[in-house]
Short mmCIF file of C-alpha atoms in Angstrom, two decimals:
data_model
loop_
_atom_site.label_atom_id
_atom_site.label_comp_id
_atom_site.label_asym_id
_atom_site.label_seq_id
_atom_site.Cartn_x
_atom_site.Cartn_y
_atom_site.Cartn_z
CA UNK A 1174 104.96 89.84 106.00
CA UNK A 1175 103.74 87.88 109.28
CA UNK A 1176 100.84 87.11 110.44
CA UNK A 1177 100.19 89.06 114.01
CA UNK A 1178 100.08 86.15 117.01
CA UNK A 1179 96.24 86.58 117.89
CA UNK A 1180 95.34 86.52 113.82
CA UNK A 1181 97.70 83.62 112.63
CA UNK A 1182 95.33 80.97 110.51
CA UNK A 1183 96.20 77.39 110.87
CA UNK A 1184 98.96 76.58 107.51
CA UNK A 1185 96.15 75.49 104.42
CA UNK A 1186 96.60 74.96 101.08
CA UNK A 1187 93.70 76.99 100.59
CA UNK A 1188 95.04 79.97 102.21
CA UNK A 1189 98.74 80.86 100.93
CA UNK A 1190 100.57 83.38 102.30
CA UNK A 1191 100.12 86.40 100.37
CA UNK A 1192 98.90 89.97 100.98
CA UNK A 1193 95.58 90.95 102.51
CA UNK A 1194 94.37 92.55 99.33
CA UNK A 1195 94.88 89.28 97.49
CA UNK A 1196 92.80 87.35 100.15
CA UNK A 1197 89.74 87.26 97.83
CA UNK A 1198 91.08 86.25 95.11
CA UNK A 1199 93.91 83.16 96.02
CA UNK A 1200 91.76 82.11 99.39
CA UNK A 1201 89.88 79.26 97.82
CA UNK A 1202 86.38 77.53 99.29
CA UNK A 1203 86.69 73.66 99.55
CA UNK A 1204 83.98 73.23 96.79
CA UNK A 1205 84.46 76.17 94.73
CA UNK A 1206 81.44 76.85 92.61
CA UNK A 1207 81.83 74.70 88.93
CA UNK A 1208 80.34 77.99 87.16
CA UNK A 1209 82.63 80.64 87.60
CA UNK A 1210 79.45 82.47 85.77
CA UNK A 1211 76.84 81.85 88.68
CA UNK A 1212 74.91 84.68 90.39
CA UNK A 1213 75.14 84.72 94.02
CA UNK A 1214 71.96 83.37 94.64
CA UNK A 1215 71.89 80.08 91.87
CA UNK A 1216 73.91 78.72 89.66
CA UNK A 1217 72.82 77.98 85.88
CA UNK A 1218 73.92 74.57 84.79
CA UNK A 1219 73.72 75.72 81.52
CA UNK A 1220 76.52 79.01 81.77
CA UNK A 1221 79.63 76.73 80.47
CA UNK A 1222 78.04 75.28 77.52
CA UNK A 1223 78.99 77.78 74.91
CA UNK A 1224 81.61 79.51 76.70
CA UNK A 1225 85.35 78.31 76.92
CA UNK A 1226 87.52 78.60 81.02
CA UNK A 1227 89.68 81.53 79.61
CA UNK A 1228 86.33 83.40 79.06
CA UNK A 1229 84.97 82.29 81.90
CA UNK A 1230 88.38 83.26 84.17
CA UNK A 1231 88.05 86.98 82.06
CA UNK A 1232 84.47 87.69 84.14
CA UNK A 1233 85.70 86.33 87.52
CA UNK A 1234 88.66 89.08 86.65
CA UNK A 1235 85.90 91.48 85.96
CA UNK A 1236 84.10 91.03 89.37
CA UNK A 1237 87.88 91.54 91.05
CA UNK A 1238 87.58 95.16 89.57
CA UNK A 1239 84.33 96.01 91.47
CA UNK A 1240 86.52 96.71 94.08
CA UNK A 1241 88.93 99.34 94.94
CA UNK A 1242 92.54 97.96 96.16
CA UNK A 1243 91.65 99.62 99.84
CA UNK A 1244 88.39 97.95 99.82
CA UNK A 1245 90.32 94.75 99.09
CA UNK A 1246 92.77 95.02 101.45
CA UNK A 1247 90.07 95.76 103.74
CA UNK A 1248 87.82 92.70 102.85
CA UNK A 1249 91.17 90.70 102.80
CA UNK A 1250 91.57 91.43 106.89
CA UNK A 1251 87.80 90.30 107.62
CA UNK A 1252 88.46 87.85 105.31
CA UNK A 1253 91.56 86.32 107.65
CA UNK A 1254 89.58 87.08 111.04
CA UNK A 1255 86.58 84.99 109.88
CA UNK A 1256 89.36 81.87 109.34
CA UNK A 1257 90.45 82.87 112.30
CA UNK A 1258 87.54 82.46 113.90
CA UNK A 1259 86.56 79.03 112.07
CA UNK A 1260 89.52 77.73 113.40
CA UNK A 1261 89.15 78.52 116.77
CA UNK A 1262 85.78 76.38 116.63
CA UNK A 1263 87.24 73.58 114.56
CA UNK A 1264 84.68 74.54 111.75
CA UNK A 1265 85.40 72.23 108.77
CA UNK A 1266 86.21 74.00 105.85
CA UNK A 1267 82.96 72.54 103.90
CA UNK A 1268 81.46 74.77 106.43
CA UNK A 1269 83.05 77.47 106.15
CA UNK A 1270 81.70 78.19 101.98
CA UNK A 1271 79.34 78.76 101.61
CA UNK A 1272 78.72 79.90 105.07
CA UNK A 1273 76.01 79.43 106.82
CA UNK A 1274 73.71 82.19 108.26
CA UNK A 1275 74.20 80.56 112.02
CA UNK A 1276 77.69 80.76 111.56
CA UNK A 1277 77.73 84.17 109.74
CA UNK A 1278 75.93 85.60 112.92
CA UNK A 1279 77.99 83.46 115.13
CA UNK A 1280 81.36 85.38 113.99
CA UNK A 1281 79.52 88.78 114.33
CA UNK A 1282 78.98 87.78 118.14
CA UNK A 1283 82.36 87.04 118.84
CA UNK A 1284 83.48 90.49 117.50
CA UNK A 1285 81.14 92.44 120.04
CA UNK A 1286 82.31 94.26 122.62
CA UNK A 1287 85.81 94.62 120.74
CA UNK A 1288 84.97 96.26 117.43
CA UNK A 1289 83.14 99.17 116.27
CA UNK A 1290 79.73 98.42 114.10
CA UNK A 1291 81.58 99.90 110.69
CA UNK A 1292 84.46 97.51 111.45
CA UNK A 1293 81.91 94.59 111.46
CA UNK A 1294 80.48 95.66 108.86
CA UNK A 1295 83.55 95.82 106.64
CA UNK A 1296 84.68 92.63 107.50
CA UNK A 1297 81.27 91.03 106.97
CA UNK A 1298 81.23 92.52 103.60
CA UNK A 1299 84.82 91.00 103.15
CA UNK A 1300 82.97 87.01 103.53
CA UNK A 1301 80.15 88.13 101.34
CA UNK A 1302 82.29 89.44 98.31
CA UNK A 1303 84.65 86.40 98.70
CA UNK A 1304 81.42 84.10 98.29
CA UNK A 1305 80.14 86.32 95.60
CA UNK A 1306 83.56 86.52 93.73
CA UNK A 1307 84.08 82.44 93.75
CA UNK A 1308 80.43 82.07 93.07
CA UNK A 1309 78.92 80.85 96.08
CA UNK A 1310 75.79 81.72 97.44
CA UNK A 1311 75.15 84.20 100.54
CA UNK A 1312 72.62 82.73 102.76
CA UNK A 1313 72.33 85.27 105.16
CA UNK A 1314 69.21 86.59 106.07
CA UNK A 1315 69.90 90.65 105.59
CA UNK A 1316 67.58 92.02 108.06
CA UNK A 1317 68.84 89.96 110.70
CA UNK A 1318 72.39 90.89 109.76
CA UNK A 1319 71.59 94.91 110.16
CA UNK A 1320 70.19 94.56 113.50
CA UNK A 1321 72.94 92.36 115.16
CA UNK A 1322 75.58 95.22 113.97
CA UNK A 1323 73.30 97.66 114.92
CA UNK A 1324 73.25 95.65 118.42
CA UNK A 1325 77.19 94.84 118.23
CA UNK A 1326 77.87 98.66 117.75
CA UNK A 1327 76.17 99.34 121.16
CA UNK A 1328 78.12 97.67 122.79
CA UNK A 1329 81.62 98.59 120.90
CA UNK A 1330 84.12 99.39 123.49
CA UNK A 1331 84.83 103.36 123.27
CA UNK A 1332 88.45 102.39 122.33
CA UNK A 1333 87.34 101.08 119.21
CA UNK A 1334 86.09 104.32 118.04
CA UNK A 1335 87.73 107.53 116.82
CA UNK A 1336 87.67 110.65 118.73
CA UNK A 1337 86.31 113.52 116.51
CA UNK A 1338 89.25 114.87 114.27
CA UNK A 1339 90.93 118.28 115.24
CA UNK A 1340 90.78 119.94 111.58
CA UNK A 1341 93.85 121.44 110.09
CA UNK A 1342 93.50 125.69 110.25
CA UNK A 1343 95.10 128.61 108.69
CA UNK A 1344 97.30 129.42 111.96
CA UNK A 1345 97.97 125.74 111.82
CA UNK A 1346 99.47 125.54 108.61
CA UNK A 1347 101.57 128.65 109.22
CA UNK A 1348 103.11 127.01 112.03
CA UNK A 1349 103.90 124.08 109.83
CA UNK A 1350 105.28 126.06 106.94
CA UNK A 1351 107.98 127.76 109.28
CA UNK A 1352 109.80 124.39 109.65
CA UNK A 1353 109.44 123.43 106.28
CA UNK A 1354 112.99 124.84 103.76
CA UNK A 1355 110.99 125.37 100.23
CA UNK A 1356 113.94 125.07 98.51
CA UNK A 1357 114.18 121.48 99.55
CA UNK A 1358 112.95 119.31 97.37
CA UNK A 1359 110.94 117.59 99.55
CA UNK A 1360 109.27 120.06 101.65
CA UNK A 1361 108.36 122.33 98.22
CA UNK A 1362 106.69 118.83 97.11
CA UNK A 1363 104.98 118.58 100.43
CA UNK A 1364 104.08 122.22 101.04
CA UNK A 1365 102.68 122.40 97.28
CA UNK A 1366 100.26 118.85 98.45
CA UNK A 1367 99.06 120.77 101.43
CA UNK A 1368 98.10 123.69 100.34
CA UNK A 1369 96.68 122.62 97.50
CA UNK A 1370 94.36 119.65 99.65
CA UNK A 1371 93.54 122.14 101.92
CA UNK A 1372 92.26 125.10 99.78
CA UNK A 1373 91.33 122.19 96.62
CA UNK A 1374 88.90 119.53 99.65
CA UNK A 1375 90.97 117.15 98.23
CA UNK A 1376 91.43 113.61 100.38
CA UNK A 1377 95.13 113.11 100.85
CA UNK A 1378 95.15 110.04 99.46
CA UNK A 1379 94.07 111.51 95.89
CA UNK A 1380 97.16 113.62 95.85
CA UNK A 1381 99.89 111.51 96.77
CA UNK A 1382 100.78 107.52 96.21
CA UNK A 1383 100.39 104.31 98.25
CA UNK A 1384 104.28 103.08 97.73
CA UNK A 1385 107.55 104.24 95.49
CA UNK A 1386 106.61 101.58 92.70
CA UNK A 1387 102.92 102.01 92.77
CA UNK A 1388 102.55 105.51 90.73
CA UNK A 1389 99.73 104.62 87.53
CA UNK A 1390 99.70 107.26 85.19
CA UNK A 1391 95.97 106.41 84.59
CA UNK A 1392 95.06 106.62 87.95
CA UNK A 1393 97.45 109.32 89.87
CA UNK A 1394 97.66 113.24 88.95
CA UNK A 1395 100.41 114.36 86.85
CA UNK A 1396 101.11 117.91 85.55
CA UNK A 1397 99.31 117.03 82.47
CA UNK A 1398 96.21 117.19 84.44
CA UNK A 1399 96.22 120.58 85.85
CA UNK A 1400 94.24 123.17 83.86
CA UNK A 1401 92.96 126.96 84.53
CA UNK A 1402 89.28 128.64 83.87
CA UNK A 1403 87.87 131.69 83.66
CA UNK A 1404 84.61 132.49 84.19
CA UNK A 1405 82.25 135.49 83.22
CA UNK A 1406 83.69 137.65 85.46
CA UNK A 1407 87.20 136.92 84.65
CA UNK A 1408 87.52 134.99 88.02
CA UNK A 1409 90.25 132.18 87.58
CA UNK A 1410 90.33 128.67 89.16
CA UNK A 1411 93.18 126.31 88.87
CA UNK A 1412 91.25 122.96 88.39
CA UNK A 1413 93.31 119.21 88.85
CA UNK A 1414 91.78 116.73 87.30
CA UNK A 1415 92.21 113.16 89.28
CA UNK A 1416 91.86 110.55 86.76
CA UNK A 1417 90.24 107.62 88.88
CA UNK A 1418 89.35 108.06 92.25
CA UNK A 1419 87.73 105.65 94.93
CA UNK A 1420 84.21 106.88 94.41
CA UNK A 1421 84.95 107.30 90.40
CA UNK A 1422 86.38 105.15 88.85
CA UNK A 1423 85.73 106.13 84.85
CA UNK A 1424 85.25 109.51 84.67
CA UNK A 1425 87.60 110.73 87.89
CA UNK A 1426 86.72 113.93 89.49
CA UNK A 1427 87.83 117.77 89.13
CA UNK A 1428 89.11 119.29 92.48
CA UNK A 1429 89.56 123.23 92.24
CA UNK A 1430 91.18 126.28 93.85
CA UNK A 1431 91.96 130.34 93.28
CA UNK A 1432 94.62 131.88 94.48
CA UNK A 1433 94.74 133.24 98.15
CA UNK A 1434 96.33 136.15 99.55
CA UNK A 1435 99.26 135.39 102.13
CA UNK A 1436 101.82 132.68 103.21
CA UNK A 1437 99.97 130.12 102.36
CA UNK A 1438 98.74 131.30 98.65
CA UNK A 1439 98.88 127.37 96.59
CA UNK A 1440 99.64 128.65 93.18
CA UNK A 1441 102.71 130.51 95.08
CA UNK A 1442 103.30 126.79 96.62
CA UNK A 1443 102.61 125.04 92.78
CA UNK A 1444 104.80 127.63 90.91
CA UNK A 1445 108.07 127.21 93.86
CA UNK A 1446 107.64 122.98 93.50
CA UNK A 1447 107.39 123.33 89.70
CA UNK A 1448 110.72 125.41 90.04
CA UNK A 1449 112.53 123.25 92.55
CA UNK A 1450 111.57 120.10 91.15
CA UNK A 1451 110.55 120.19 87.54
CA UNK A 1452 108.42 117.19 87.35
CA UNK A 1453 108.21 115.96 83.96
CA UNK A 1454 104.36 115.75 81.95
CA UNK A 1455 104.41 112.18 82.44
CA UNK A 1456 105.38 112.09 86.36
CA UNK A 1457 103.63 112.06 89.09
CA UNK A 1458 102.26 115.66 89.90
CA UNK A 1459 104.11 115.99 93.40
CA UNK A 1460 107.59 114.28 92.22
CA UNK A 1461 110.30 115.49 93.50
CA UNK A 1462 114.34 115.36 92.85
CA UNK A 1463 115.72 112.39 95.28
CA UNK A 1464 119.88 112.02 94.34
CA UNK A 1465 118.90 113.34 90.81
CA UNK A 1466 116.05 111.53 90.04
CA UNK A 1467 112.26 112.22 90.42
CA UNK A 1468 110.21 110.69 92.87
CA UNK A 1469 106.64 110.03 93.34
CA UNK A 1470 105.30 111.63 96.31
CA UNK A 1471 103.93 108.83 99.04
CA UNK A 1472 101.05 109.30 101.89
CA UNK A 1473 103.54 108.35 104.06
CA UNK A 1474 106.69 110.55 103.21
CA UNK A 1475 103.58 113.30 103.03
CA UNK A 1476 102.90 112.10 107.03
CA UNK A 1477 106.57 111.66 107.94
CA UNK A 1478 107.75 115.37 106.98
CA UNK A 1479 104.71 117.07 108.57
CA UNK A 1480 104.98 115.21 111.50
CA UNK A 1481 108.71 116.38 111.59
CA UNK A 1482 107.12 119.90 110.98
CA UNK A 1483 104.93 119.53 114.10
CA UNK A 1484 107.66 118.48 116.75
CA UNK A 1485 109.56 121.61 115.58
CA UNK A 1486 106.41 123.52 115.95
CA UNK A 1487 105.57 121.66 119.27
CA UNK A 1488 102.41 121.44 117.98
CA UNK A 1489 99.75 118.08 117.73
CA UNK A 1490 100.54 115.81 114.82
CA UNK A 1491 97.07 115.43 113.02
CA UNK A 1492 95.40 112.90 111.26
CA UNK A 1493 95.77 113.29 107.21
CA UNK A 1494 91.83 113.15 106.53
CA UNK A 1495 92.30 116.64 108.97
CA UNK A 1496 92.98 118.36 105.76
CA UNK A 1497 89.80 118.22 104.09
CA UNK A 1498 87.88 118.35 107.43
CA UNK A 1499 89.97 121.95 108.14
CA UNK A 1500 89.17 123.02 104.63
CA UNK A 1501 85.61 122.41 104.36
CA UNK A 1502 85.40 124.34 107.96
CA UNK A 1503 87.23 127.00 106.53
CA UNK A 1504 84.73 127.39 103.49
CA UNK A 1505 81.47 127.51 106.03
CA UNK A 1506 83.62 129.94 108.30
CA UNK A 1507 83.39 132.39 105.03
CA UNK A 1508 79.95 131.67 104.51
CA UNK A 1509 79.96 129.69 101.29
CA UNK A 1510 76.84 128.36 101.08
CA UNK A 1511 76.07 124.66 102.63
CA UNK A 1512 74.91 122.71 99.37
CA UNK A 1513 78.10 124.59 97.35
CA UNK A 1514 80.33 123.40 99.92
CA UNK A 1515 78.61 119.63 99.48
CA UNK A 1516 79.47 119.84 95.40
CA UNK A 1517 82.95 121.30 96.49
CA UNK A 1518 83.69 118.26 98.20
CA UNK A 1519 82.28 115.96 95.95
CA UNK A 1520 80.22 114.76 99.51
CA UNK A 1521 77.80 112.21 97.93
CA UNK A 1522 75.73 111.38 101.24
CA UNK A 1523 74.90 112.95 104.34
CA UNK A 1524 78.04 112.45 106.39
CA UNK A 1525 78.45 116.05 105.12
CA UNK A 1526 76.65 117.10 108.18
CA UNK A 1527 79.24 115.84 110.71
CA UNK A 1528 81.21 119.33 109.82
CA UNK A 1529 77.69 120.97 111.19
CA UNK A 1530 77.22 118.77 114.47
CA UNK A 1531 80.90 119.12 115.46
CA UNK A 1532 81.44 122.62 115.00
CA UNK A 1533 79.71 124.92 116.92
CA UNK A 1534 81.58 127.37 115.01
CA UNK A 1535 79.87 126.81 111.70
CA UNK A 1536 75.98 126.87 113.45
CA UNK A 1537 76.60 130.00 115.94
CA UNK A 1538 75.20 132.69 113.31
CA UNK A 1539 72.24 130.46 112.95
CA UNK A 1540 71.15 130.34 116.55
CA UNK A 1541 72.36 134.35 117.65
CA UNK A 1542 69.32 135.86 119.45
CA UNK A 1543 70.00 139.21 116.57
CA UNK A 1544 67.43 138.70 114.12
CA UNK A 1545 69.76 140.56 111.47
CA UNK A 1546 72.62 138.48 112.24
CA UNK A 1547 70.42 135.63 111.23
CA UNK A 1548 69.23 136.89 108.46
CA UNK A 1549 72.59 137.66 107.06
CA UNK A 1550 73.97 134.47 107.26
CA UNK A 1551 71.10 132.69 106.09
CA UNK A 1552 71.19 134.73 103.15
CA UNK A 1553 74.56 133.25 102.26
CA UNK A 1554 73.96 130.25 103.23
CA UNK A 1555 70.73 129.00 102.24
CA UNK A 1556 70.64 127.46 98.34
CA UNK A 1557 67.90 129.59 96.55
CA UNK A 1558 64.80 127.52 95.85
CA UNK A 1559 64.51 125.90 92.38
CA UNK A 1560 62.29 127.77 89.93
CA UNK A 1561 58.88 125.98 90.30
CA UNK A 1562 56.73 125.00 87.02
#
């Protein structure tokens, strides 16, 4: 692990070298706060007095928790440009924690014109949940804060935003599935994750594992998870249940698919995995055989075997968050309804929209000049109105 030349920190005994996700937790503040129990705004001299350090070291473990180990990592990396920063301007560590709202706005200004807003914002967060996890108070003034990223997003180079996302299709796949052998281990593992994202609006990174040695039975899918239902009408679903997620962390979430007709049919893809690799009801759902033993399946062995999938193809490598983006088009393309589609993909806010605003596709039955068209598809499309009381 090294530090890249433009982000090294000056050598502290404050700042070991660790990962970025441990940042927040073994970067220490000069004058850490002598109540591990204080709020972020006060401290009560009064919190240690019946209460022993390992208790006290149990709640600042607590607080770690709050955040996912993404979000950490994340924070971790605003977390080492703010130091960065500080020691570009010779700011004394007293200074730095708890940090001032000059300096706070300071840093922001520096990033302009080379990050996006949302990176600012992340790496701003990072600061404030290192102050609030050793206890320190965050004196920055919030309104002021918004409008300076608003203002530093402005004027984000276009280079430090993503281009809209080509979404995975049906014709896409089906390239991609003639360079894949399904009697490879491997590929039947991979094949099985696909279609089952694509047709399930599942995020990549719920189906697969960060690293080899990182597979957690309480967090990742396993066969044990995977259950049918029928409904009234004798319709089945194949339902996986993901046992913590980003966005749920105690009760996970359900993600759900039927059967399709043709090549790229998932229970065709889950039944030929199953057979190939015969993960166990304790592995992880995807594992397949590597020299005779089972092996989780990673994001990245996910990316590397599709991407060797595409060059055969000679066809664009896409992004992995392409999957769910394809599949919720798909859905809206067969007219289920807008709000079902939302509860589908477990969308909790309105960024649900950007599949309406980037896809003509999806809106062109809406604005046809053929006033039965347009009733047709709103028909589908449009939630029925709760029963009023």
């Amino acid at each position: 692990m090294v530090y890249a030349p433009s982000l090294t920190p000056r050598p502290s005994p404050l700042r070991p070298h660790v990962l970025a996700k441990e940042h927040l937790h073994e970067w220490l503040p000069l004058n850490p706060s002598p109540t591990p129990l204080a709020g972020p705004t006060e401290a009560d001299p009064h919190s240690t007095s019946s209460l022993d350090m390992n208790k006290l070291l149990q709640i600042k473990a607590l607080r770690e928790r709050a955040w996912d180990e993404s979000t950490l990592t994340t924070y971790g990396s605003g977390l080492l440009v703010f130091h960065v920063f500080c020691d570009s301007k010779d700011i004394a560590e007293a200074d730095r924690a708890p940090a001032s709202h000059t300096l706070i706005i300071s840093f922001i200004a520096s990033l302009a014109r080379c990050y996006s807003g949302s990176t600012i914002t992340n790496y701003v967060s990072g600061i404030r949940a290192w102050h609030l996890l050793h206890s320190l108070k965050w004196q920055v003034d919030k309104l002021d804060l918004d409008i300076l990223i608003r203002a530093a997003d402005k004027s984000a180079p276009p280079t430090s935003k993503h281009p809209p996302c080509e979404p995975f299709t049906i014709n896409y796949i089906i390239s991609l599935r003639q360079h894949l052998a399904l009697d490879n281990p491997l590929h039947a593992a991979v094949f099985a994750c696909l279609t089952m994202a694509f047709y399930g609006t599942a995020h990549l990174g719920e189906l697969t594992v960060p690293t080899l040695n990182s597979f957690d039975p309480t967090k990742h899918i396993k066969p044990l998870d995977v259950r049918t239902e029928t409904d009234r009408h004798g319709l089945i679903s194949t339902v996986f249940h993901i046992p913590k997620t980003k966005t749920a962390k105690v009760s996970g979430k359900d993600i759900y698919w039927a059967q399709q007709e043709g090549p790229l049919d998932p229970l065709a893809a889950y039944n030929n995995h199953l057979q190939v690799n015969e993960p166990t009801h304790a592995d992880h759902l995807f594992s397949y055989l590597h020299k005779g033993k089972h092996r989780p399946l990673t994001k990245q062995a996910f990316i590397k075997t599709l991407t060797q999938a595409t060059q055969a193809a000679r066809v664009p490598a896409l992004k992995g968050h392409a999957i769910c983006i394809g599949s919720t088009l798909e859905y809206l393309l067969h007219g289920v309804p807008l709000e079902a589609m939302k509860a589908k993909g477990h969308w909790a806010s309105d960024a649900f929209s950007v599949y309406l605003t980037h896809h003509a596709q999806v809106l062109a039955p809406y604005i046809q000049a053929q006033l039965e068209l347009h009733m047709a598809f709103l028909q589908l499309t449009i939630p029925s109105p709760r029963n009023c009381r």
